[in-house]
PDB file of C-alpha atoms in Angstrom:
ATOM      1  CA  UNK A   1     -19.501  -0.114   2.255  1.00  0.00           C
ATOM      2  CA  UNK A   2     -15.984   0.031   3.634  1.00  0.00           C
ATOM      3  CA  UNK A   3     -14.679   3.521   4.282  1.00  0.00           C
ATOM      4  CA  UNK A   4     -11.401   4.765   5.688  1.00  0.00           C
ATOM      5  CA  UNK A   5     -11.183   8.518   6.185  1.00  0.00           C
ATOM      6  CA  UNK A   6      -7.891  10.135   7.167  1.00  0.00           C
ATOM      7  CA  UNK A   7      -7.533  13.549   8.769  1.00  0.00           C
ATOM      8  CA  UNK A   8      -4.910  15.613  10.541  1.00  0.00           C
ATOM      9  CA  UNK A   9      -2.568  16.380   7.693  1.00  0.00           C
ATOM     10  CA  UNK A  10      -1.088  19.813   7.163  1.00  0.00           C
ATOM     11  CA  UNK A  11       2.033  21.921   6.984  1.00  0.00           C
ATOM     12  CA  UNK A  12       4.488  21.618   9.869  1.00  0.00           C
ATOM     13  CA  UNK A  13       8.026  22.816  10.517  1.00  0.00           C
ATOM     14  CA  UNK A  14      10.925  20.358  10.763  1.00  0.00           C
ATOM     15  CA  UNK A  15      11.269  18.956  14.274  1.00  0.00           C
ATOM     16  CA  UNK A  16       7.621  19.477  15.140  1.00  0.00           C
ATOM     17  CA  UNK A  17       4.852  16.903  15.623  1.00  0.00           C
ATOM     18  CA  UNK A  18       1.621  15.930  13.920  1.00  0.00           C
ATOM     19  CA  UNK A  19      -1.034  13.279  14.572  1.00  0.00           C
ATOM     20  CA  UNK A  20      -2.989  11.618  11.804  1.00  0.00           C
ATOM     21  CA  UNK A  21      -6.314   9.887  12.374  1.00  0.00           C
ATOM     22  CA  UNK A  22      -8.145   7.339  10.265  1.00  0.00           C
ATOM     23  CA  UNK A  23     -11.803   6.612  10.987  1.00  0.00           C
ATOM     24  CA  UNK A  24     -13.063   3.263   9.738  1.00  0.00           C
ATOM     25  CA  UNK A  25     -16.590   2.172   8.903  1.00  0.00           C
ATOM     26  CA  UNK A  26     -18.373  -0.628   7.060  1.00  0.00           C
ATOM     27  CA  UNK A  27     -16.296  -3.494   8.441  1.00  0.00           C
ATOM     28  CA  UNK A  28     -15.280  -5.045  11.720  1.00  0.00           C
ATOM     29  CA  UNK A  29     -12.390  -2.692  12.503  1.00  0.00           C
ATOM     30  CA  UNK A  30     -11.423  -4.478  15.717  1.00  0.00           C
ATOM     31  CA  UNK A  31     -10.737  -7.681  13.778  1.00  0.00           C
ATOM     32  CA  UNK A  32      -8.246  -6.202  11.312  1.00  0.00           C
ATOM     33  CA  UNK A  33      -4.580  -5.381  11.416  1.00  0.00           C
ATOM     34  CA  UNK A  34      -4.129  -1.816  10.228  1.00  0.00           C
ATOM     35  CA  UNK A  35      -1.265  -0.146   8.412  1.00  0.00           C
ATOM     36  CA  UNK A  36       0.057   3.237   7.353  1.00  0.00           C
ATOM     37  CA  UNK A  37       1.635   3.599   3.906  1.00  0.00           C
ATOM     38  CA  UNK A  38       3.041   6.837   2.517  1.00  0.00           C
ATOM     39  CA  UNK A  39       3.853   8.245  -0.898  1.00  0.00           C
ATOM     40  CA  UNK A  40       6.030  11.243  -1.613  1.00  0.00           C
ATOM     41  CA  UNK A  41       4.958  13.330  -4.577  1.00  0.00           C
ATOM     42  CA  UNK A  42       5.778  11.567  -7.831  1.00  0.00           C
ATOM     43  CA  UNK A  43       7.317   8.608  -5.983  1.00  0.00           C
ATOM     44  CA  UNK A  44       6.362   5.053  -5.135  1.00  0.00           C
ATOM     45  CA  UNK A  45       4.630   3.530  -2.136  1.00  0.00           C
ATOM     46  CA  UNK A  46       6.495   3.148   1.163  1.00  0.00           C
ATOM     47  CA  UNK A  47       5.135   1.134   4.048  1.00  0.00           C
ATOM     48  CA  UNK A  48       5.372   2.912   7.421  1.00  0.00           C
ATOM     49  CA  UNK A  49       3.859   0.902  10.286  1.00  0.00           C
ATOM     50  CA  UNK A  50       1.443  -1.846  11.319  1.00  0.00           C
ATOM     51  CA  UNK A  51      -0.621  -2.485  14.441  1.00  0.00           C
ATOM     52  CA  UNK A  52      -2.302  -5.771  15.290  1.00  0.00           C
ATOM     53  CA  UNK A  53      -6.084  -6.037  15.555  1.00  0.00           C
ATOM     54  CA  UNK A  54      -6.034  -5.605  19.340  1.00  0.00           C
ATOM     55  CA  UNK A  55      -3.194  -3.089  19.530  1.00  0.00           C
ATOM     56  CA  UNK A  56      -0.864  -5.464  21.332  1.00  0.00           C
ATOM     57  CA  UNK A  57       1.790  -5.582  18.612  1.00  0.00           C
ATOM     58  CA  UNK A  58       3.363  -2.905  16.452  1.00  0.00           C
ATOM     59  CA  UNK A  59       6.105  -2.847  13.850  1.00  0.00           C
ATOM     60  CA  UNK A  60       7.757   0.086  12.089  1.00  0.00           C
ATOM     61  CA  UNK A  61       9.797   0.843   9.032  1.00  0.00           C
ATOM     62  CA  UNK A  62      13.346   1.879   9.875  1.00  0.00           C
ATOM     63  CA  UNK A  63      12.501   5.394   8.678  1.00  0.00           C
ATOM     64  CA  UNK A  64       9.741   5.652  11.307  1.00  0.00           C
ATOM     65  CA  UNK A  65      11.299   3.792  14.214  1.00  0.00           C
ATOM     66  CA  UNK A  66      11.765   5.939  17.312  1.00  0.00           C
ATOM     67  CA  UNK A  67       9.849   8.910  15.863  1.00  0.00           C
ATOM     68  CA  UNK A  68       6.411   7.590  14.855  1.00  0.00           C
ATOM     69  CA  UNK A  69       3.877   5.748  17.002  1.00  0.00           C
ATOM     70  CA  UNK A  70       0.949   3.807  15.605  1.00  0.00           C
ATOM     71  CA  UNK A  71      -2.040   3.249  17.869  1.00  0.00           C
ATOM     72  CA  UNK A  72      -5.733   2.462  17.695  1.00  0.00           C
ATOM     73  CA  UNK A  73      -8.947   2.908  19.634  1.00  0.00           C
ATOM     74  CA  UNK A  74     -11.284   0.072  18.724  1.00  0.00           C
ATOM     75  CA  UNK A  75     -14.139   1.678  20.670  1.00  0.00           C
ATOM     76  CA  UNK A  76     -13.950   4.605  18.234  1.00  0.00           C
ATOM     77  CA  UNK A  77     -13.023   2.605  15.118  1.00  0.00           C
ATOM     78  CA  UNK A  78     -10.027   4.893  14.763  1.00  0.00           C
ATOM     79  CA  UNK A  79      -6.377   4.393  13.840  1.00  0.00           C
ATOM     80  CA  UNK A  80      -3.700   6.955  14.678  1.00  0.00           C
ATOM     81  CA  UNK A  81      -0.191   7.853  13.631  1.00  0.00           C
ATOM     82  CA  UNK A  82       1.690  10.156  15.980  1.00  0.00           C
ATOM     83  CA  UNK A  83       4.632  11.645  14.125  1.00  0.00           C
ATOM     84  CA  UNK A  84       7.345  13.391  16.137  1.00  0.00           C
ATOM     85  CA  UNK A  85      10.644  14.988  15.122  1.00  0.00           C
ATOM     86  CA  UNK A  86       9.382  15.406  11.600  1.00  0.00           C
ATOM     87  CA  UNK A  87      11.865  15.781   8.778  1.00  0.00           C
ATOM     88  CA  UNK A  88      11.566  17.313   5.326  1.00  0.00           C
ATOM     89  CA  UNK A  89      11.811  13.790   3.883  1.00  0.00           C
ATOM     90  CA  UNK A  90       8.615  12.788   5.747  1.00  0.00           C
ATOM     91  CA  UNK A  91       6.653  14.992   3.332  1.00  0.00           C
ATOM     92  CA  UNK A  92       4.145  12.673   1.667  1.00  0.00           C
ATOM     93  CA  UNK A  93       0.555  11.592   1.344  1.00  0.00           C
ATOM     94  CA  UNK A  94      -0.163   9.175   4.196  1.00  0.00           C
ATOM     95  CA  UNK A  95      -2.679   6.404   3.599  1.00  0.00           C
ATOM     96  CA  UNK A  96      -4.254   4.145   6.174  1.00  0.00           C
ATOM     97  CA  UNK A  97      -5.024   0.662   4.902  1.00  0.00           C
ATOM     98  CA  UNK A  98      -6.781  -2.375   6.275  1.00  0.00           C
ATOM     99  CA  UNK A  99      -5.123  -5.731   5.874  1.00  0.00           C
ATOM    100  CA  UNK A 100      -7.112  -8.874   5.160  1.00  0.00           C
ATOM    101  CA  UNK A 101      -4.073 -10.857   6.196  1.00  0.00           C
ATOM    102  CA  UNK A 102      -3.761  -8.947   9.438  1.00  0.00           C
ATOM    103  CA  UNK A 103      -0.152  -8.443  10.358  1.00  0.00           C
ATOM    104  CA  UNK A 104       1.573  -9.000   7.029  1.00  0.00           C
ATOM    105  CA  UNK A 105      -0.089  -6.595   4.681  1.00  0.00           C
ATOM    106  CA  UNK A 106      -2.655  -7.633   2.111  1.00  0.00           C
ATOM    107  CA  UNK A 107      -4.048  -4.110   1.700  1.00  0.00           C
ATOM    108  CA  UNK A 108      -7.654  -4.582   0.663  1.00  0.00           C
ATOM    109  CA  UNK A 109      -8.999  -1.124   1.524  1.00  0.00           C
ATOM    110  CA  UNK A 110      -7.320   2.269   1.533  1.00  0.00           C
ATOM    111  CA  UNK A 111      -8.240   5.734   2.723  1.00  0.00           C
ATOM    112  CA  UNK A 112      -8.130   8.752   0.442  1.00  0.00           C
ATOM    113  CA  UNK A 113      -4.870   9.948   1.983  1.00  0.00           C
ATOM    114  CA  UNK A 114      -3.734  12.850   4.170  1.00  0.00           C
ATOM    115  CA  UNK A 115      -1.059  15.216   2.900  1.00  0.00           C
ATOM    116  CA  UNK A 116       1.748  16.015   5.320  1.00  0.00           C
ATOM    117  CA  UNK A 117       4.160  18.757   4.314  1.00  0.00           C
ATOM    118  CA  UNK A 118       7.262  19.336   6.420  1.00  0.00           C
ATOM    119  CA  UNK A 119       8.799  22.665   5.557  1.00  0.00           C
ATOM    120  CA  UNK A 120      10.361  25.658   7.248  1.00  0.00           C
TER     121      UNK A 120
ATOM    122  CA  UNK B   1      14.183  -6.531   3.681  1.00  0.00           C
ATOM    123  CA  UNK B   2      12.851  -8.179   0.536  1.00  0.00           C
ATOM    124  CA  UNK B   3      13.509  -6.070  -2.565  1.00  0.00           C
ATOM    125  CA  UNK B   4      10.914  -6.025  -5.331  1.00  0.00           C
ATOM    126  CA  UNK B   5      11.979  -5.116  -8.874  1.00  0.00           C
ATOM    127  CA  UNK B   6       9.370  -4.304 -11.506  1.00  0.00           C
ATOM    128  CA  UNK B   7       9.854  -4.003 -15.228  1.00  0.00           C
ATOM    129  CA  UNK B   8       9.380  -2.044 -17.280  1.00  0.00           C
ATOM    130  CA  UNK B   9       9.184   1.219 -15.343  1.00  0.00           C
ATOM    131  CA  UNK B  10       6.968   2.663 -18.062  1.00  0.00           C
ATOM    132  CA  UNK B  11       5.021   1.197 -20.914  1.00  0.00           C
ATOM    133  CA  UNK B  12       3.074   2.592 -23.851  1.00  0.00           C
ATOM    134  CA  UNK B  13       0.487   0.367 -25.516  1.00  0.00           C
ATOM    135  CA  UNK B  14      -2.570   0.607 -27.744  1.00  0.00           C
ATOM    136  CA  UNK B  15      -6.161  -0.103 -26.797  1.00  0.00           C
ATOM    137  CA  UNK B  16      -6.780  -3.803 -27.238  1.00  0.00           C
ATOM    138  CA  UNK B  17      -3.134  -4.794 -26.736  1.00  0.00           C
ATOM    139  CA  UNK B  18      -2.033  -7.519 -24.385  1.00  0.00           C
ATOM    140  CA  UNK B  19       0.143  -5.974 -21.682  1.00  0.00           C
ATOM    141  CA  UNK B  20       2.543  -7.753 -19.357  1.00  0.00           C
ATOM    142  CA  UNK B  21       4.341  -6.353 -16.310  1.00  0.00           C
ATOM    143  CA  UNK B  22       6.861  -8.402 -14.386  1.00  0.00           C
ATOM    144  CA  UNK B  23       7.967  -8.326 -10.778  1.00  0.00           C
ATOM    145  CA  UNK B  24      10.955 -10.095  -9.283  1.00  0.00           C
ATOM    146  CA  UNK B  25      11.562 -10.651  -5.579  1.00  0.00           C
ATOM    147  CA  UNK B  26      15.080 -10.666  -4.130  1.00  0.00           C
ATOM    148  CA  UNK B  27      14.223 -13.839  -2.194  1.00  0.00           C
ATOM    149  CA  UNK B  28      11.512 -16.440  -2.477  1.00  0.00           C
ATOM    150  CA  UNK B  29       8.138 -15.190  -1.275  1.00  0.00           C
ATOM    151  CA  UNK B  30       6.005 -18.225  -2.192  1.00  0.00           C
ATOM    152  CA  UNK B  31       2.609 -16.919  -3.330  1.00  0.00           C
ATOM    153  CA  UNK B  32       2.571 -13.775  -1.135  1.00  0.00           C
ATOM    154  CA  UNK B  33       2.509 -11.201  -3.897  1.00  0.00           C
ATOM    155  CA  UNK B  34      -0.165  -8.574  -4.550  1.00  0.00           C
ATOM    156  CA  UNK B  35      -0.764  -6.171  -7.424  1.00  0.00           C
ATOM    157  CA  UNK B  36      -2.261  -2.689  -7.061  1.00  0.00           C
ATOM    158  CA  UNK B  37      -3.508  -0.126  -9.542  1.00  0.00           C
ATOM    159  CA  UNK B  38      -3.145   3.573  -8.770  1.00  0.00           C
ATOM    160  CA  UNK B  39      -4.720   6.302 -10.851  1.00  0.00           C
ATOM    161  CA  UNK B  40      -3.477   9.906 -10.559  1.00  0.00           C
ATOM    162  CA  UNK B  41      -4.596  11.585  -7.352  1.00  0.00           C
ATOM    163  CA  UNK B  42      -6.228   8.415  -6.048  1.00  0.00           C
ATOM    164  CA  UNK B  43      -5.393   5.754  -3.495  1.00  0.00           C
ATOM    165  CA  UNK B  44      -4.065   2.402  -4.697  1.00  0.00           C
ATOM    166  CA  UNK B  45      -6.595  -0.311  -5.404  1.00  0.00           C
ATOM    167  CA  UNK B  46      -6.030  -4.026  -4.875  1.00  0.00           C
ATOM    168  CA  UNK B  47      -6.265  -5.957  -8.154  1.00  0.00           C
ATOM    169  CA  UNK B  48      -4.659  -9.345  -7.566  1.00  0.00           C
ATOM    170  CA  UNK B  49      -3.756 -11.049  -4.285  1.00  0.00           C
ATOM    171  CA  UNK B  50      -1.722 -14.151  -3.546  1.00  0.00           C
ATOM    172  CA  UNK B  51      -0.147 -13.918  -6.997  1.00  0.00           C
ATOM    173  CA  UNK B  52      -3.126 -15.092  -9.010  1.00  0.00           C
ATOM    174  CA  UNK B  53      -6.413 -14.368  -7.239  1.00  0.00           C
ATOM    175  CA  UNK B  54      -8.607 -11.678  -8.760  1.00  0.00           C
ATOM    176  CA  UNK B  55     -10.033  -9.282  -6.199  1.00  0.00           C
ATOM    177  CA  UNK B  56     -13.828  -9.031  -6.210  1.00  0.00           C
ATOM    178  CA  UNK B  57     -15.092  -6.539  -8.748  1.00  0.00           C
ATOM    179  CA  UNK B  58     -11.889  -6.385 -10.799  1.00  0.00           C
ATOM    180  CA  UNK B  59     -12.425  -7.030 -14.524  1.00  0.00           C
ATOM    181  CA  UNK B  60     -11.427 -10.459 -15.748  1.00  0.00           C
ATOM    182  CA  UNK B  61      -9.007  -9.001 -18.316  1.00  0.00           C
ATOM    183  CA  UNK B  62      -6.581  -8.690 -15.392  1.00  0.00           C
ATOM    184  CA  UNK B  63      -4.697 -11.799 -14.353  1.00  0.00           C
ATOM    185  CA  UNK B  64      -1.649 -12.690 -12.320  1.00  0.00           C
ATOM    186  CA  UNK B  65       0.759 -15.586 -12.211  1.00  0.00           C
ATOM    187  CA  UNK B  66       3.979 -16.699 -10.617  1.00  0.00           C
ATOM    188  CA  UNK B  67       5.458 -18.249  -7.501  1.00  0.00           C
ATOM    189  CA  UNK B  68       8.665 -17.875  -5.575  1.00  0.00           C
ATOM    190  CA  UNK B  69      10.620 -14.987  -7.090  1.00  0.00           C
ATOM    191  CA  UNK B  70       9.068 -14.279 -10.496  1.00  0.00           C
ATOM    192  CA  UNK B  71       5.597 -12.871 -11.040  1.00  0.00           C
ATOM    193  CA  UNK B  72       3.558 -11.398 -13.871  1.00  0.00           C
ATOM    194  CA  UNK B  73       0.546  -9.116 -14.184  1.00  0.00           C
ATOM    195  CA  UNK B  74      -1.253  -9.389 -17.517  1.00  0.00           C
ATOM    196  CA  UNK B  75      -3.973  -7.237 -19.029  1.00  0.00           C
ATOM    197  CA  UNK B  76      -5.448  -9.302 -21.839  1.00  0.00           C
ATOM    198  CA  UNK B  77      -6.988  -6.416 -23.789  1.00  0.00           C
ATOM    199  CA  UNK B  78      -5.968  -2.922 -22.713  1.00  0.00           C
ATOM    200  CA  UNK B  79      -8.803  -0.467 -22.120  1.00  0.00           C
ATOM    201  CA  UNK B  80      -8.536   3.329 -21.816  1.00  0.00           C
ATOM    202  CA  UNK B  81      -9.555   3.168 -18.145  1.00  0.00           C
ATOM    203  CA  UNK B  82      -6.532   0.956 -17.385  1.00  0.00           C
ATOM    204  CA  UNK B  83      -4.199   3.929 -17.654  1.00  0.00           C
ATOM    205  CA  UNK B  84      -2.526   4.001 -14.246  1.00  0.00           C
ATOM    206  CA  UNK B  85       0.592   3.061 -12.348  1.00  0.00           C
ATOM    207  CA  UNK B  86       0.819  -0.561 -11.223  1.00  0.00           C
ATOM    208  CA  UNK B  87       2.694  -1.772  -8.153  1.00  0.00           C
ATOM    209  CA  UNK B  88       3.613  -5.218  -6.958  1.00  0.00           C
ATOM    210  CA  UNK B  89       4.023  -5.823  -3.219  1.00  0.00           C
ATOM    211  CA  UNK B  90       5.246  -8.752  -1.151  1.00  0.00           C
ATOM    212  CA  UNK B  91       3.833  -9.685   2.227  1.00  0.00           C
ATOM    213  CA  UNK B  92       5.820 -12.813   2.934  1.00  0.00           C
ATOM    214  CA  UNK B  93       7.796 -10.938   5.565  1.00  0.00           C
ATOM    215  CA  UNK B  94       7.713  -7.673   7.430  1.00  0.00           C
ATOM    216  CA  UNK B  95       8.280  -5.034   6.290  1.00  0.00           C
ATOM    217  CA  UNK B  96       5.928  -5.298   3.343  1.00  0.00           C
ATOM    218  CA  UNK B  97       7.753  -3.913   0.320  1.00  0.00           C
ATOM    219  CA  UNK B  98       6.589  -2.518  -3.010  1.00  0.00           C
ATOM    220  CA  UNK B  99       8.065  -2.503  -6.451  1.00  0.00           C
ATOM    221  CA  UNK B 100       8.963   0.900  -7.872  1.00  0.00           C
ATOM    222  CA  UNK B 101       5.884   0.968 -10.086  1.00  0.00           C
ATOM    223  CA  UNK B 102       5.081   0.644 -13.793  1.00  0.00           C
ATOM    224  CA  UNK B 103       3.430   3.623 -15.459  1.00  0.00           C
ATOM    225  CA  UNK B 104       1.108   2.487 -18.219  1.00  0.00           C
ATOM    226  CA  UNK B 105       0.158   4.913 -20.993  1.00  0.00           C
ATOM    227  CA  UNK B 106      -1.943   4.713 -24.121  1.00  0.00           C
ATOM    228  CA  UNK B 107      -0.072   4.896 -27.405  1.00  0.00           C
TER     229      UNK B 107
END
C-alpha cells in the first residue's frame, strides 16, 4: 500500500538549517507532484511548497519563499525540504503529501509527519 | 490567495445526528474543493474530492455538495469514530488554501 515516511525533524536554534526527507513507496512516485504541508500545534493546516513530478517546477508559500527549497530524487523515491534561516514561527509538524492532481494539490496520501521545533 | 471560511468552528452533536459543515471560498473555485478529516495526533485523511466525490474506502454516510463559492460536508448519521477536525481545501489556484477547521465533538 501507499506509504510516505518523513524523517529529519528535531530541535534547532533560530537561524539554523534542517533538511526533511520523505520516502515514498507503493505508488509511482515519479509520476506525482509532491507537496509539503505544515501544522503548528493546535492550529490549522498551512501549505508550504510543491514540486512537479519531474522536479522541473517548484512553487512556495510566501512564508517559505527564499528560505526553503523543495527537491526530489526520483531514483530514490524521496522528497526533500531544505529549511534555512529557521524562525520560531516555523515550529510545526511537517507533512509530505502526494497529489493526485499533480501541481494543484488534491492530497490523496499523507505521511505521518515530522516535528520541527525552532527554539533557542 | 483564495480564502476559505468554514463554519462553524466547533460543533457538538449526538450519535445518529445529521451534521453539516459549510465552507465558503472568497472567489469562485468551480468544483475544486476537497474535504479532509484529521483525528488527534494523526495526519489528515482525504474524504471528499472535487466537491462531491467520495474517496475510496470512506463510509457512505459522508457526502459533499456545492460549486463555485459555497460548499457543504454532510454526515448523515454521526458515529463515535467521526470525532475529528474537518478541513476544506481549494485547489483551483496555487497556493492551495485550507479552511480554519471545524472541530466535531460528541454531545
